[in-house]
PDB file of C-alpha atoms in Angstrom:
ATOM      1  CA  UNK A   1     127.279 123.972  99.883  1.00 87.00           C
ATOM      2  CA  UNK A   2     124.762 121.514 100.712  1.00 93.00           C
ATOM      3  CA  UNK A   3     124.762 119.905 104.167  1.00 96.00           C
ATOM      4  CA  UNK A   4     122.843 116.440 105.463  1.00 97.00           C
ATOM      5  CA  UNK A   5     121.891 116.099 108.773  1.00 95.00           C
ATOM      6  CA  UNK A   6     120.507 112.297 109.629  1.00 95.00           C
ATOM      7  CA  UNK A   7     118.731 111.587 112.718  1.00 95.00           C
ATOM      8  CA  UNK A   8     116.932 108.411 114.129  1.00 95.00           C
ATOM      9  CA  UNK A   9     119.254 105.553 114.156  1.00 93.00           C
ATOM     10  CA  UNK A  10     119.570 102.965 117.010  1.00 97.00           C
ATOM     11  CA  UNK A  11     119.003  99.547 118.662  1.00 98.00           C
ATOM     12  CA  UNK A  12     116.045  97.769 118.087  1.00 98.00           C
ATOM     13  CA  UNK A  13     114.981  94.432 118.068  1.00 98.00           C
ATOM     14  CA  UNK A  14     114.220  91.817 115.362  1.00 98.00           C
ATOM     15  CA  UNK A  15     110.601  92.641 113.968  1.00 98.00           C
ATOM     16  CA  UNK A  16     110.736  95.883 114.909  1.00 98.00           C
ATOM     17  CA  UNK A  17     110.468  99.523 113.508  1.00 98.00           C
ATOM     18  CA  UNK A  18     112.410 102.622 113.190  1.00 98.00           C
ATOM     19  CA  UNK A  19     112.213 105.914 111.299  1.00 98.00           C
ATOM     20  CA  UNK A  20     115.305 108.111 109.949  1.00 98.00           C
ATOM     21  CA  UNK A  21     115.207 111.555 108.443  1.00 98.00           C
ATOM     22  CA  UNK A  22     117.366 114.077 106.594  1.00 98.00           C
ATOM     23  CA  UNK A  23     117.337 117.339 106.260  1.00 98.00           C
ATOM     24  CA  UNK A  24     119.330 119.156 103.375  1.00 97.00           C
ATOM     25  CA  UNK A  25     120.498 122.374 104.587  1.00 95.00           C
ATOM     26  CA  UNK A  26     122.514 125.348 103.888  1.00 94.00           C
ATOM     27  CA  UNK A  27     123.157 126.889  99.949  1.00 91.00           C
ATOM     28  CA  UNK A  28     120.221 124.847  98.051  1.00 93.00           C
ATOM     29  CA  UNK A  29     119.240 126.119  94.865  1.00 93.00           C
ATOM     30  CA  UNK A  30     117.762 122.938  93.794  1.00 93.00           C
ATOM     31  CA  UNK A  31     117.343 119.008  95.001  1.00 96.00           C
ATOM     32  CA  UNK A  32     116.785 116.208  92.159  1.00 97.00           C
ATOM     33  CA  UNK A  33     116.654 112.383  93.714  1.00 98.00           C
ATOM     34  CA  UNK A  34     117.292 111.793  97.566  1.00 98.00           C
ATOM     35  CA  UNK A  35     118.081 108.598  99.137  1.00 98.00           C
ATOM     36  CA  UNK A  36     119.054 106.195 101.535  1.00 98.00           C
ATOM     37  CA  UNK A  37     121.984 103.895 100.922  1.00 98.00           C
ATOM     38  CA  UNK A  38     123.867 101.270 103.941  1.00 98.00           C
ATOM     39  CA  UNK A  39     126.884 100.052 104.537  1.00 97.00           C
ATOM     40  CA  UNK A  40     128.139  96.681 106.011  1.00 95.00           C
ATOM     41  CA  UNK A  41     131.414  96.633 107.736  1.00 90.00           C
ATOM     42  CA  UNK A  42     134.283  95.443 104.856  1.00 92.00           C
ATOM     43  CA  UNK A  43     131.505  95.817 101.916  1.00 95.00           C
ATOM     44  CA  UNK A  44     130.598  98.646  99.817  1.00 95.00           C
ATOM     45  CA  UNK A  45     127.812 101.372 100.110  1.00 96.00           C
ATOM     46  CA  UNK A  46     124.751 100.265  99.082  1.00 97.00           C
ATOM     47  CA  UNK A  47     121.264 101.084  98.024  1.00 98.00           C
ATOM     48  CA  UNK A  48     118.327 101.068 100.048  1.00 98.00           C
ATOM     49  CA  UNK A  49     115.595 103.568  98.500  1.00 98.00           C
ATOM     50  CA  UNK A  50     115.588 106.569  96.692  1.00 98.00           C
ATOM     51  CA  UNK A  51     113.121 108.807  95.889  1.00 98.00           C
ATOM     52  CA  UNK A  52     112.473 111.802  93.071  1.00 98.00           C
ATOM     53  CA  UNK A  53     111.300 115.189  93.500  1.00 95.00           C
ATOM     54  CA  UNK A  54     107.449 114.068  91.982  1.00 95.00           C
ATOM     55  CA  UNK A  55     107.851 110.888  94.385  1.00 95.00           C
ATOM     56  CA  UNK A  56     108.613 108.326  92.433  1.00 98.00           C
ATOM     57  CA  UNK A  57     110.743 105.618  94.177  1.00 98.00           C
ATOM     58  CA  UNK A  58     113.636 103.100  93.918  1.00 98.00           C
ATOM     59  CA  UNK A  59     113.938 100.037  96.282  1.00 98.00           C
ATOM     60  CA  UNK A  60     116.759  97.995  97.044  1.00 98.00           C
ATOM     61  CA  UNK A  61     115.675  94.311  96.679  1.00 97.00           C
ATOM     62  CA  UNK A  62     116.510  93.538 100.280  1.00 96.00           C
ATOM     63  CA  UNK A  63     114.147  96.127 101.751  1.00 98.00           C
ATOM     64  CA  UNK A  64     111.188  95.955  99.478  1.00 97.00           C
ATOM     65  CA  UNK A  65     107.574  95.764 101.311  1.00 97.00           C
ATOM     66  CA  UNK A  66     109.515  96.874 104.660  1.00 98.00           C
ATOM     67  CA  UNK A  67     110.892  99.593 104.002  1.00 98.00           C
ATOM     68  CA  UNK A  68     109.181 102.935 102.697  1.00 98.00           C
ATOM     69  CA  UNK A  69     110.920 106.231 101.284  1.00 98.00           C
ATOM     70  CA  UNK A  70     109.324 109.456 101.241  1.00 98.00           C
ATOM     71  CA  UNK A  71     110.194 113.480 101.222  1.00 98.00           C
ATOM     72  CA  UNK A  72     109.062 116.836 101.600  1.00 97.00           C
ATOM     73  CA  UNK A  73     110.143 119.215  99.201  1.00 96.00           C
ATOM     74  CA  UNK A  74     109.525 122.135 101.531  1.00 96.00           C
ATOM     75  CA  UNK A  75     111.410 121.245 104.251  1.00 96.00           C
ATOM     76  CA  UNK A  76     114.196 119.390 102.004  1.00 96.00           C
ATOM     77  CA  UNK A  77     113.887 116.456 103.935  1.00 98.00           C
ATOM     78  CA  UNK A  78     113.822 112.458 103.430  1.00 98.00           C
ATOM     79  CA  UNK A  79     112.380 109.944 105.861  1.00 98.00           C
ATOM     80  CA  UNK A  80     112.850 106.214 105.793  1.00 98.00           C
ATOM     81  CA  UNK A  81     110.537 104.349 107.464  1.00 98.00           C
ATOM     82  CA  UNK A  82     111.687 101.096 108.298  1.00 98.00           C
ATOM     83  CA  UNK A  83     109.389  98.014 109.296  1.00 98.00           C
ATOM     84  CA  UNK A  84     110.048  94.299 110.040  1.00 98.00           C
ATOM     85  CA  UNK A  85     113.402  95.340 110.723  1.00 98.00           C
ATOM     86  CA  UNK A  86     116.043  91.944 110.807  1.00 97.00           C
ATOM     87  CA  UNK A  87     120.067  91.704 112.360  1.00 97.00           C
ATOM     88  CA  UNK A  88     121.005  91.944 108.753  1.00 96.00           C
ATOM     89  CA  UNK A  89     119.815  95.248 108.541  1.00 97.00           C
ATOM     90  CA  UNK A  90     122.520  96.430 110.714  1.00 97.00           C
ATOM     91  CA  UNK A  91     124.547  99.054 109.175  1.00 97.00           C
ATOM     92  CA  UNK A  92     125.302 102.171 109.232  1.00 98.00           C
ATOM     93  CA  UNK A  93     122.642 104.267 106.905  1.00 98.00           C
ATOM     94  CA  UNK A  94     123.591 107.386 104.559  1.00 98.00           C
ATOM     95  CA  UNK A  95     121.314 110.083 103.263  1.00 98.00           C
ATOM     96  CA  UNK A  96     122.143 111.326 100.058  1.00 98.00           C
ATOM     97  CA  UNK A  97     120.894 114.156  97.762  1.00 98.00           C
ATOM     98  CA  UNK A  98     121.514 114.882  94.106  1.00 97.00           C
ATOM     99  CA  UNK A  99     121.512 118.765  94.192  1.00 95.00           C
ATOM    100  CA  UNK A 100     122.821 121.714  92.819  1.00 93.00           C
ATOM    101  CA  UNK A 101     124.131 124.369  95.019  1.00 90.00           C
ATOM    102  CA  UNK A 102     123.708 127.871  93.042  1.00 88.00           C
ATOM    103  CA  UNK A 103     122.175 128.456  89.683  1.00 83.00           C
ATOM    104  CA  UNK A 104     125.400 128.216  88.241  1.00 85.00           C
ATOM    105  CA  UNK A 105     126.515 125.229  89.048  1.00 84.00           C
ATOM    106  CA  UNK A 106     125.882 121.846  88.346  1.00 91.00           C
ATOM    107  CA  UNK A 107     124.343 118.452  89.964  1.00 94.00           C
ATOM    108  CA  UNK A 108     126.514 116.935  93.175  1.00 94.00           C
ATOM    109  CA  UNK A 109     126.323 114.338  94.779  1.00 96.00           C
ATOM    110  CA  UNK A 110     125.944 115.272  98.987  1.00 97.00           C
ATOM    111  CA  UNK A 111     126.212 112.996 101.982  1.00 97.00           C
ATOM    112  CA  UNK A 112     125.302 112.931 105.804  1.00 97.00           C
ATOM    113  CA  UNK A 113     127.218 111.831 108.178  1.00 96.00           C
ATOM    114  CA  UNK A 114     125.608 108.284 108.814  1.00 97.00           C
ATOM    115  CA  UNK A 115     123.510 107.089 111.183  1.00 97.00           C
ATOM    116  CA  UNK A 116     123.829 103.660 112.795  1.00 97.00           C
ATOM    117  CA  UNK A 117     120.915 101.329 113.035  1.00 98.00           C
ATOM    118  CA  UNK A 118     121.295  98.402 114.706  1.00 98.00           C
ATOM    119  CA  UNK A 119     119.212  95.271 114.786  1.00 98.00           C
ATOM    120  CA  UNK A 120     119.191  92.875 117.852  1.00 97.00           C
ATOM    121  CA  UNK A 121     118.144  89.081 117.399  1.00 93.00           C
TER     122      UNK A 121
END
């Protein structure tokens, strides 16, 4: 199976910056779109960027121009850089990755653990 490891969450104040990544890891026969997606306590999961395997990219309307999604393929990894950051960004941030495990199989949808990120006014 596929596993997502995220790394880079934390405090940081308004205006500021921070970068997550994601590496996919373990069976991986192939990876189609990665992403980002957040969640607010008592609300839903929900998009922040995602990205295809040729790099074309998907914002959430709430992060456009501050936010910036890329990958690289050979290291199965996402990054999210994150600029202009505001207290309503605070939530707690999901990588995700559309991939098949074996040959075989078909297209699943894989999630990290979650990383916090946490905006201070």
């Amino acid at each position: 199976q596929v596993q997502l490891v995220e790394s880079g969450g934390g405090l940081v104040q308004a205006g500021g910056s921070l970068r997550l990544s994601c590496a996919a890891s373990g069976s991986i026969f192939s990876i189609n779109v990665m992403g980002w997606y957040r969640q607010f306590p008592g609300k839903q999961r929900e998009l922040v960027a995602t990205i295809a395997p040729g790099g074309s990219t998907n914002y959430g309307d709430s992060v456009k121009g501050r936010f910036t999604i890329s990958r690289d393929n050979a290291k199965n990894t996402v990054y999210l850089q994150m600029h202009s950051l505001k207290p309503e960004d605070t939530a707690v941030y999901y990588c995700n990755a559309h991939a098949r495990a074996f040959s075989w199989g078909g297209y699943t949808d894989y999630w990290g653990q979650g990383t916090q990120v946490t905006v201070s006014s």
